[in-house]
PDB file of C-alpha atoms in Angstrom:
ATOM      1  CA  MET A   3     -45.467  15.498  30.570  1.00 40.00           C
ATOM      2  CA  ILE A   4     -47.101  12.900  32.818  1.00 46.00           C
ATOM      3  CA  ALA A   5     -50.351  14.894  32.846  1.00 45.00           C
ATOM      4  CA  ARG A   6     -50.309  15.030  29.027  1.00 44.00           C
ATOM      5  CA  ARG A   7     -49.799  11.273  28.778  1.00 46.00           C
ATOM      6  CA  ARG A   8     -52.583  10.687  31.300  1.00 46.00           C
ATOM      7  CA  ALA A   9     -54.878  12.935  29.239  1.00 44.00           C
ATOM      8  CA  HIS A  10     -53.943  11.067  26.052  1.00 45.00           C
ATOM      9  CA  ALA A  11     -54.602   7.733  27.745  1.00 45.00           C
ATOM     10  CA  LEU A  12     -57.988   8.862  29.038  1.00 44.00           C
ATOM     11  CA  ALA A  13     -58.957  10.280  25.631  1.00 44.00           C
ATOM     12  CA  PHE A  14     -57.901   7.044  23.968  1.00 43.00           C
ATOM     13  CA  LEU A  15     -59.872   4.974  26.487  1.00 41.00           C
ATOM     14  CA  GLY A  16     -62.974   7.125  25.996  1.00 43.00           C
ATOM     15  CA  LEU A  17     -62.787   6.915  22.193  1.00 39.00           C
ATOM     16  CA  ALA A  18     -61.985   3.203  22.271  1.00 44.00           C
ATOM     17  CA  LEU A  19     -65.143   2.591  24.320  1.00 42.00           C
ATOM     18  CA  ALA A  20     -67.069   4.592  21.737  1.00 47.00           C
ATOM     19  CA  GLY A  21     -65.630   2.335  18.971  1.00 54.00           C
ATOM     20  CA  MET A  22     -63.197   4.906  17.599  1.00 51.00           C
ATOM     21  CA  ASN A  23     -59.429   4.704  17.124  1.00 50.00           C
ATOM     22  CA  LEU A  24     -57.087   7.403  18.307  1.00 46.00           C
ATOM     23  CA  THR A  25     -53.387   7.731  17.598  1.00 49.00           C
ATOM     24  CA  CYS A  26     -51.446   9.932  19.979  1.00 50.00           C
ATOM     25  CA  ALA A  27     -48.582  11.793  18.381  1.00 50.00           C
ATOM     26  CA  ASP A  28     -45.399  12.145  20.390  1.00 52.00           C
ATOM     27  CA  SER A  29     -44.171  15.718  20.378  1.00 49.00           C
ATOM     28  CA  THR A  30     -40.528  14.584  20.430  1.00 68.00           C
ATOM     29  CA  GLY A  31     -40.543  13.748  16.702  1.00 74.00           C
ATOM     30  CA  PRO A  32     -40.484  10.597  14.605  1.00 85.00           C
ATOM     31  CA  VAL A  33     -39.547   7.368  16.341  1.00 91.00           C
ATOM     32  CA  ALA A  34     -37.047   4.941  14.837  1.00 92.00           C
ATOM     33  CA  GLU A  35     -38.301   1.381  14.465  1.00 93.00           C
ATOM     34  CA  ARG A  36     -35.207   0.011  12.737  1.00 95.00           C
ATOM     35  CA  VAL A  37     -31.750   1.040  11.569  1.00 96.00           C
ATOM     36  CA  GLU A  38     -29.871  -0.079   8.462  1.00 96.00           C
ATOM     37  CA  ILE A  39     -26.130   0.157   7.816  1.00 96.00           C
ATOM     38  CA  THR A  40     -24.567   0.436   4.372  1.00 95.00           C
ATOM     39  CA  GLY A  41     -20.882  -0.192   3.947  1.00 93.00           C
ATOM     40  CA  THR A  42     -18.524  -2.826   2.692  1.00 92.00           C
ATOM     41  CA  ALA A  43     -17.997  -6.375   3.901  1.00 94.00           C
ATOM     42  CA  VAL A  44     -14.272  -6.666   3.105  1.00 95.00           C
ATOM     43  CA  MET A  45     -11.408  -4.225   3.609  1.00 96.00           C
ATOM     44  CA  HIS A  46      -7.617  -4.366   3.727  1.00 92.00           C
ATOM     45  CA  PRO A  47      -5.372  -2.961   6.490  1.00 91.00           C
ATOM     46  CA  GLY A  48      -4.621   0.711   5.914  1.00 89.00           C
ATOM     47  CA  TYR A  49      -7.793   1.362   3.922  1.00 91.00           C
ATOM     48  CA  VAL A  50     -10.720   3.580   4.970  1.00 96.00           C
ATOM     49  CA  PHE A  51     -14.377   3.382   3.954  1.00 97.00           C
ATOM     50  CA  GLN A  52     -17.351   5.610   4.765  1.00 97.00           C
ATOM     51  CA  PHE A  53     -20.206   3.610   6.308  1.00 97.00           C
ATOM     52  CA  SER A  54     -23.669   5.143   6.646  1.00 96.00           C
ATOM     53  CA  ALA A  55     -26.681   4.417   8.827  1.00 96.00           C
ATOM     54  CA  HIS A  56     -30.294   5.352   8.309  1.00 96.00           C
ATOM     55  CA  ALA A  57     -33.272   5.065  10.644  1.00 95.00           C
ATOM     56  CA  PHE A  58     -36.772   4.143   9.477  1.00 95.00           C
ATOM     57  CA  ASP A  59     -40.142   4.625  11.182  1.00 94.00           C
ATOM     58  CA  ALA A  60     -42.875   1.991  11.586  1.00 93.00           C
ATOM     59  CA  GLN A  61     -44.201   2.780   8.086  1.00 94.00           C
ATOM     60  CA  GLY A  62     -40.766   2.232   6.532  1.00 93.00           C
ATOM     61  CA  ARG A  63     -40.098   5.923   5.873  1.00 94.00           C
ATOM     62  CA  GLN A  64     -36.518   7.060   6.292  1.00 93.00           C
ATOM     63  CA  LEU A  65     -36.137   9.515   9.161  1.00 93.00           C
ATOM     64  CA  PRO A  66     -34.316  12.717   8.248  1.00 89.00           C
ATOM     65  CA  ASP A  67     -31.273  13.931  10.147  1.00 81.00           C
ATOM     66  CA  SER A  68     -30.816  10.818  12.244  1.00 83.00           C
ATOM     67  CA  ALA A  69     -27.265  10.925  13.614  1.00 91.00           C
ATOM     68  CA  ALA A  70     -25.761   7.580  14.568  1.00 96.00           C
ATOM     69  CA  THR A  71     -23.385   6.559  17.314  1.00 97.00           C
ATOM     70  CA  TRP A  72     -20.744   4.258  15.783  1.00 98.00           C
ATOM     71  CA  THR A  73     -18.866   1.386  17.434  1.00 98.00           C
ATOM     72  CA  SER A  74     -16.322  -1.297  16.572  1.00 98.00           C
ATOM     73  CA  SER A  75     -16.215  -4.603  18.412  1.00 98.00           C
ATOM     74  CA  ASP A  76     -12.402  -4.755  18.149  1.00 98.00           C
ATOM     75  CA  LEU A  77     -10.422  -1.520  17.924  1.00 98.00           C
ATOM     76  CA  ALA A  78      -7.239  -3.469  17.112  1.00 98.00           C
ATOM     77  CA  ILE A  79      -8.831  -4.607  13.813  1.00 98.00           C
ATOM     78  CA  ALA A  80     -10.899  -1.554  12.779  1.00 98.00           C
ATOM     79  CA  THR A  81     -11.829   1.822  14.226  1.00 98.00           C
ATOM     80  CA  THR A  82     -14.837   4.057  13.562  1.00 98.00           C
ATOM     81  CA  SER A  83     -15.113   7.821  13.626  1.00 97.00           C
ATOM     82  CA  THR A  84     -18.135   9.725  14.906  1.00 96.00           C
ATOM     83  CA  SER A  85     -19.269  10.076  11.273  1.00 96.00           C
ATOM     84  CA  GLY A  86     -18.983   6.345  10.409  1.00 97.00           C
ATOM     85  CA  LEU A  87     -15.592   6.461   8.693  1.00 98.00           C
ATOM     86  CA  VAL A  88     -14.097   3.000   9.248  1.00 98.00           C
ATOM     87  CA  ARG A  89     -10.324   2.455   9.168  1.00 98.00           C
ATOM     88  CA  ALA A  90      -9.048  -1.118   8.820  1.00 97.00           C
ATOM     89  CA  LEU A  91      -5.936  -1.713  10.923  1.00 96.00           C
ATOM     90  CA  ALA A  92      -5.218  -5.451  11.025  1.00 95.00           C
ATOM     91  CA  VAL A  93      -6.391  -8.752   9.555  1.00 95.00           C
ATOM     92  CA  GLY A  94      -9.428 -10.200  11.357  1.00 97.00           C
ATOM     93  CA  GLU A  95     -13.199  -9.974  11.721  1.00 98.00           C
ATOM     94  CA  VAL A  96     -15.009  -7.153  13.464  1.00 98.00           C
ATOM     95  CA  THR A  97     -18.582  -5.968  13.990  1.00 98.00           C
ATOM     96  CA  ILE A  98     -19.362  -2.363  13.075  1.00 98.00           C
ATOM     97  CA  GLY A  99     -22.414  -1.026  14.908  1.00 98.00           C
ATOM     98  CA  ALA A 100     -24.632   2.032  14.537  1.00 97.00           C
ATOM     99  CA  THR A 101     -27.230   3.180  17.056  1.00 97.00           C
ATOM    100  CA  ILE A 102     -29.922   5.757  16.311  1.00 96.00           C
ATOM    101  CA  GLN A 103     -32.309   6.601  19.118  1.00 94.00           C
ATOM    102  CA  ASP A 104     -32.480   3.214  20.880  1.00 93.00           C
ATOM    103  CA  LYS A 105     -32.308   1.047  17.738  1.00 95.00           C
ATOM    104  CA  ARG A 106     -29.079  -0.679  16.697  1.00 96.00           C
ATOM    105  CA  ALA A 107     -27.834  -2.279  13.499  1.00 97.00           C
ATOM    106  CA  GLU A 108     -24.642  -4.240  12.970  1.00 97.00           C
ATOM    107  CA  ALA A 109     -22.531  -5.137   9.957  1.00 97.00           C
ATOM    108  CA  GLN A 110     -19.810  -7.759   9.834  1.00 97.00           C
ATOM    109  CA  LEU A 111     -16.499  -6.586   8.407  1.00 98.00           C
ATOM    110  CA  GLN A 112     -13.708  -8.898   7.363  1.00 98.00           C
ATOM    111  CA  VAL A 113     -10.263  -7.321   7.131  1.00 97.00           C
ATOM    112  CA  THR A 114      -8.082  -9.406   4.826  1.00 95.00           C
ATOM    113  CA  ALA A 115      -4.515  -9.080   3.624  1.00 92.00           C
ATOM    114  CA  ALA A 116      -4.394  -7.070   0.413  1.00 89.00           C
ATOM    115  CA  PRO A 117      -3.363  -9.068  -2.657  1.00 91.00           C
ATOM    116  CA  VAL A 118       0.031  -8.365  -4.175  1.00 91.00           C
ATOM    117  CA  ALA A 119      -0.398  -6.254  -7.323  1.00 92.00           C
ATOM    118  CA  SER A 120       3.262  -5.593  -8.073  1.00 92.00           C
ATOM    119  CA  VAL A 121       6.775  -6.438  -6.914  1.00 91.00           C
ATOM    120  CA  ARG A 122       9.714  -4.055  -7.074  1.00 90.00           C
ATOM    121  CA  VAL A 123      13.217  -5.536  -7.078  1.00 89.00           C
ATOM    122  CA  ASN A 124      15.942  -3.344  -5.575  1.00 89.00           C
ATOM    123  CA  PRO A 125      18.447  -2.367  -6.694  1.00 85.00           C
ATOM    124  CA  THR A 126      17.513  -2.234 -10.355  1.00 84.00           C
ATOM    125  CA  ILE A 127      20.394  -3.405 -12.509  1.00 83.00           C
ATOM    126  CA  ASP A 128      20.910  -3.446 -16.272  1.00 80.00           C
ATOM    127  CA  SER A 129      24.052  -5.570 -16.468  1.00 84.00           C
ATOM    128  CA  MET A 130      26.706  -7.387 -14.465  1.00 86.00           C
ATOM    129  CA  PHE A 131      30.195  -8.699 -15.164  1.00 88.00           C
ATOM    130  CA  ILE A 132      31.094 -12.384 -14.971  1.00 88.00           C
ATOM    131  CA  GLY A 133      31.866 -13.282 -11.362  1.00 87.00           C
ATOM    132  CA  ASP A 134      29.969 -10.325  -9.884  1.00 88.00           C
ATOM    133  CA  SER A 135      27.297 -10.912  -7.273  1.00 88.00           C
ATOM    134  CA  ILE A 136      24.629  -8.605  -5.928  1.00 88.00           C
ATOM    135  CA  LEU A 137      22.171  -8.732  -3.070  1.00 88.00           C
ATOM    136  CA  LEU A 138      18.593  -8.138  -4.232  1.00 88.00           C
ATOM    137  CA  ALA A 139      15.529  -7.253  -2.173  1.00 87.00           C
ATOM    138  CA  ALA A 140      11.883  -7.539  -3.196  1.00 89.00           C
ATOM    139  CA  GLU A 141       9.166  -5.105  -2.138  1.00 92.00           C
ATOM    140  CA  SER A 142       5.527  -6.168  -2.575  1.00 91.00           C
ATOM    141  CA  ARG A 143       2.864  -3.511  -3.215  1.00 91.00           C
ATOM    142  CA  ASP A 144      -0.936  -3.570  -3.395  1.00 88.00           C
ATOM    143  CA  SER A 145      -3.036  -1.984  -6.144  1.00 87.00           C
ATOM    144  CA  GLY A 146      -3.024   1.335  -4.276  1.00 83.00           C
ATOM    145  CA  GLY A 147       0.785   1.409  -4.174  1.00 86.00           C
ATOM    146  CA  HIS A 148       0.960   0.623  -0.446  1.00 83.00           C
ATOM    147  CA  SER A 149       3.952  -1.421   0.661  1.00 86.00           C
ATOM    148  CA  LEU A 150       2.979  -4.891   1.931  1.00 85.00           C
ATOM    149  CA  THR A 151       4.976  -6.535   4.712  1.00 83.00           C
ATOM    150  CA  GLY A 152       5.338 -10.151   5.741  1.00 83.00           C
ATOM    151  CA  ARG A 153       4.889 -11.582   2.237  1.00 84.00           C
ATOM    152  CA  ALA A 154       6.862 -14.636   1.123  1.00 86.00           C
ATOM    153  CA  VAL A 155       9.054 -14.086  -1.927  1.00 86.00           C
ATOM    154  CA  SER A 156      10.209 -16.810  -4.304  1.00 87.00           C
ATOM    155  CA  TRP A 157      13.233 -16.098  -6.471  1.00 87.00           C
ATOM    156  CA  ALA A 158      14.082 -17.635  -9.853  1.00 87.00           C
ATOM    157  CA  VAL A 159      16.336 -16.926 -12.821  1.00 87.00           C
ATOM    158  CA  SER A 160      15.212 -17.291 -16.408  1.00 88.00           C
ATOM    159  CA  ASP A 161      18.567 -18.692 -17.656  1.00 88.00           C
ATOM    160  CA  SER A 162      20.569 -20.697 -15.113  1.00 85.00           C
ATOM    161  CA  VAL A 163      23.541 -20.899 -17.531  1.00 86.00           C
ATOM    162  CA  LYS A 164      24.026 -17.120 -17.421  1.00 84.00           C
ATOM    163  CA  ALA A 165      23.149 -16.534 -13.755  1.00 85.00           C
ATOM    164  CA  THR A 166      22.714 -18.542 -10.591  1.00 87.00           C
ATOM    165  CA  LEU A 167      20.693 -17.803  -7.547  1.00 85.00           C
ATOM    166  CA  ARG A 168      21.795 -18.347  -3.969  1.00 83.00           C
ATOM    167  CA  GLN A 169      19.258 -17.879  -1.155  1.00 77.00           C
ATOM    168  CA  SER A 170      20.579 -15.971   1.848  1.00 70.00           C
TER     169      SER A 170
END
């Protein structure tokens, strides 16, 4: 390998002195000049998203079959699989990285609490008798039907003459 490089260098020097340009091709294949990551910038805990990374040569052509090594700057917030599948675990900010050959790209990911899409009140009741009382519980859910924890609930009644509310 060293002899081949020395021969390439000498050939280049000889042609350069003669006023000619020579480009030596590396037999190891195309070389990555830059890497780009595609993904999402915001996720919610419990969600997964497939990120992808592509390498490009000096002419801007995408290199085929360029496998990336994936990393997360904080595994408590989000994890990455070997294929770039990112799983959000907790609220926070994290950097997702992809390395192809010796080139690296990074994407910032913000994991935010999912908005409440629906609230289920348990137990469901149709009617009560005068003087009865019942303990109710509220369960918040996101748009995917996932149960959300740690959400504040405010209770109210629509007709305070017919029913009263006591916080416990």
